Amino acid sequence: MSGAWVMSDAWLSAGVLLLALALFASERVRHDLVAIAALLACVVLGLVNPADAFSGFGDPAVVTVAAVLIIGRAIELTGAVTALTERIMPGRAPFSVQLAILMLVGAALSAFMNNIAALAITMPAAIAICRRHRLSAGAALMPLAFATILGGMTTLIGTPANLILSSFRHDALGAPLGFFAMAPAGVAVTLVGLLYLALIGWRLTPRRRQSGRADAAPETSLFVFEQRLDGGGLTDGTTLAQMQDRLQPAHAQCVAVIRDGKALVALPDVILRATDRLLLTAREDPWAIAKLTGLPPAPRAKAPDAATARVVVAHGSPLVGHPHDMVEVLSDGEVRVVAAGPRAAERRQPLRMLEIQPGDQLVLHGPAMAIGRLVRYARLLEVGRHDVAPAASGRAVAAGLIYLAAV
């Protein structure tokens, strides 16, 4: 009877685990909600004592991971690491050399903070390197991801797995692992791994061809946005063909004319009005295009840490199925969409009418802190910074000293 009861608990535990794995893989539900739901299911099924259900949140390993995430995020928001990476990166060095330096920075950061945080900090620089060398972003992002994983193996706080093992060792033997206990083996493996990734690994990543050319610029560099015409020197009788001549030096292309909330076909003989908006595609951001063409620029945020970030919408994001204005609603008006990705050019609709779908690219503008909050809440993946706020030296020093004291 006892054996049957134990077997029943084992099957129930396996069922909860398999269901949780299925929900994780579906990406339809936020991962944190799946984890909490699995915990509550274990309590309801009697697998976990209600008094012990949340005791794990008080474990030193969990508290340490949370602290590392907070301090790592503080350092990221100061912009110090991004500025340092750009300063030490040789501009004319071969791709392998630039990638090796960036991976070394990512691995070093990952040794003292969460892998994801280290990857997020260095990802914009990786995309910029790929764009400079006319390579797909995956050529740097995939090796960089492995570099941060390798770097996390070198210290106690580099990855949550090390902290959990240290906690078990303390319970079993009475002594935890030392902070650099795994460094001798971890550093050796990391250096060998980085050398392989810099010389061979990145060459094995998939090459995506665009427009029939292998060396075409990465798709992530395309901006699709609405350009105002009022105040841009528009005269009576100006046709779209004449405006296109004006846009040509900026390498911008009009794909539709937005008039009274509707999209008109971009025919050369369309007579433009001051109230019209042009749906443009360009490789430069809206402010650069406005400067090159003399058209009115989009308003910029007045916050001292204002930045422009390109993000990708993940499955399960609360933005899915809503228009672009939902970004302002979720951020209390602090963040707005200034441009979209290639799908917006294909649909040729006003951006405010285009529903956001998983995989869409959005270019967000606003305070860096507000963008960071929105990225976490709305399940967005930041893939690049086009207008990075200047590094806050005072905050960077304070955050760095706190982090060093904690380490």
GROMACS .gro file of C-alpha atoms in nm, residues 225-227 229 234 238-241 243-244 247 253-280 348-351:
model
   44
  225PHE     CA    1   0.808   5.481  -4.020
  226GLU     CA    2   0.559   5.758  -4.097
  227GLN     CA    3   0.712   6.091  -4.199
  229LEU     CA    4   0.516   6.674  -4.428
  234LEU     CA    5   0.587   7.144  -4.925
  238THR     CA    6   0.416   6.881  -5.524
  239THR     CA    7   0.393   6.526  -5.653
  240LEU     CA    8   0.517   6.209  -5.492
  241ALA     CA    9   0.771   6.175  -5.774
  243MET     CA   10   0.925   6.415  -5.311
  244GLN     CA   11   1.094   6.087  -5.401
  247LEU     CA   12   1.430   6.140  -5.051
  253GLN     CA   13   1.175   5.494  -5.029
  254CYS     CA   14   0.805   5.583  -5.002
  255VAL     CA   15   0.582   5.272  -5.003
  256ALA     CA   16   0.247   5.442  -4.927
  257VAL     CA   17   0.087   5.780  -4.866
  258ILE     CA   18  -0.119   5.803  -4.545
  259ARG     CA   19  -0.414   6.038  -4.596
  260ASP     CA   20  -0.708   6.074  -4.356
  261GLY     CA   21  -0.610   5.753  -4.182
  262LYS     CA   22  -0.601   5.549  -4.504
  263ALA     CA   23  -0.310   5.424  -4.710
  264LEU     CA   24  -0.294   5.534  -5.074
  265VAL     CA   25  -0.090   5.355  -5.338
  266ALA     CA   26   0.242   5.534  -5.385
  267LEU     CA   27   0.186   5.644  -5.745
  268PRO     CA   28   0.432   5.903  -5.885
  269ASP     CA   29   0.158   6.148  -5.987
  270VAL     CA   30  -0.014   6.165  -5.645
  271ILE     CA   31  -0.045   6.531  -5.536
  272LEU     CA   32   0.075   6.558  -5.178
  273ARG     CA   33  -0.094   6.758  -4.903
  274ALA     CA   34   0.062   6.913  -4.593
  275THR     CA   35  -0.155   6.687  -4.376
  276ASP     CA   36  -0.030   6.369  -4.545
  277ARG     CA   37   0.222   6.131  -4.398
  278LEU     CA   38   0.463   5.919  -4.599
  279LEU     CA   39   0.523   5.558  -4.505
  280LEU     CA   40   0.898   5.533  -4.563
  348ARG     CA   41   0.156   4.913  -4.632
  349GLN     CA   42  -0.090   5.026  -4.366
  350PRO     CA   43  -0.087   5.314  -4.118
  351LEU     CA   44   0.122   5.198  -3.825
   0.00000   0.00000   0.00000
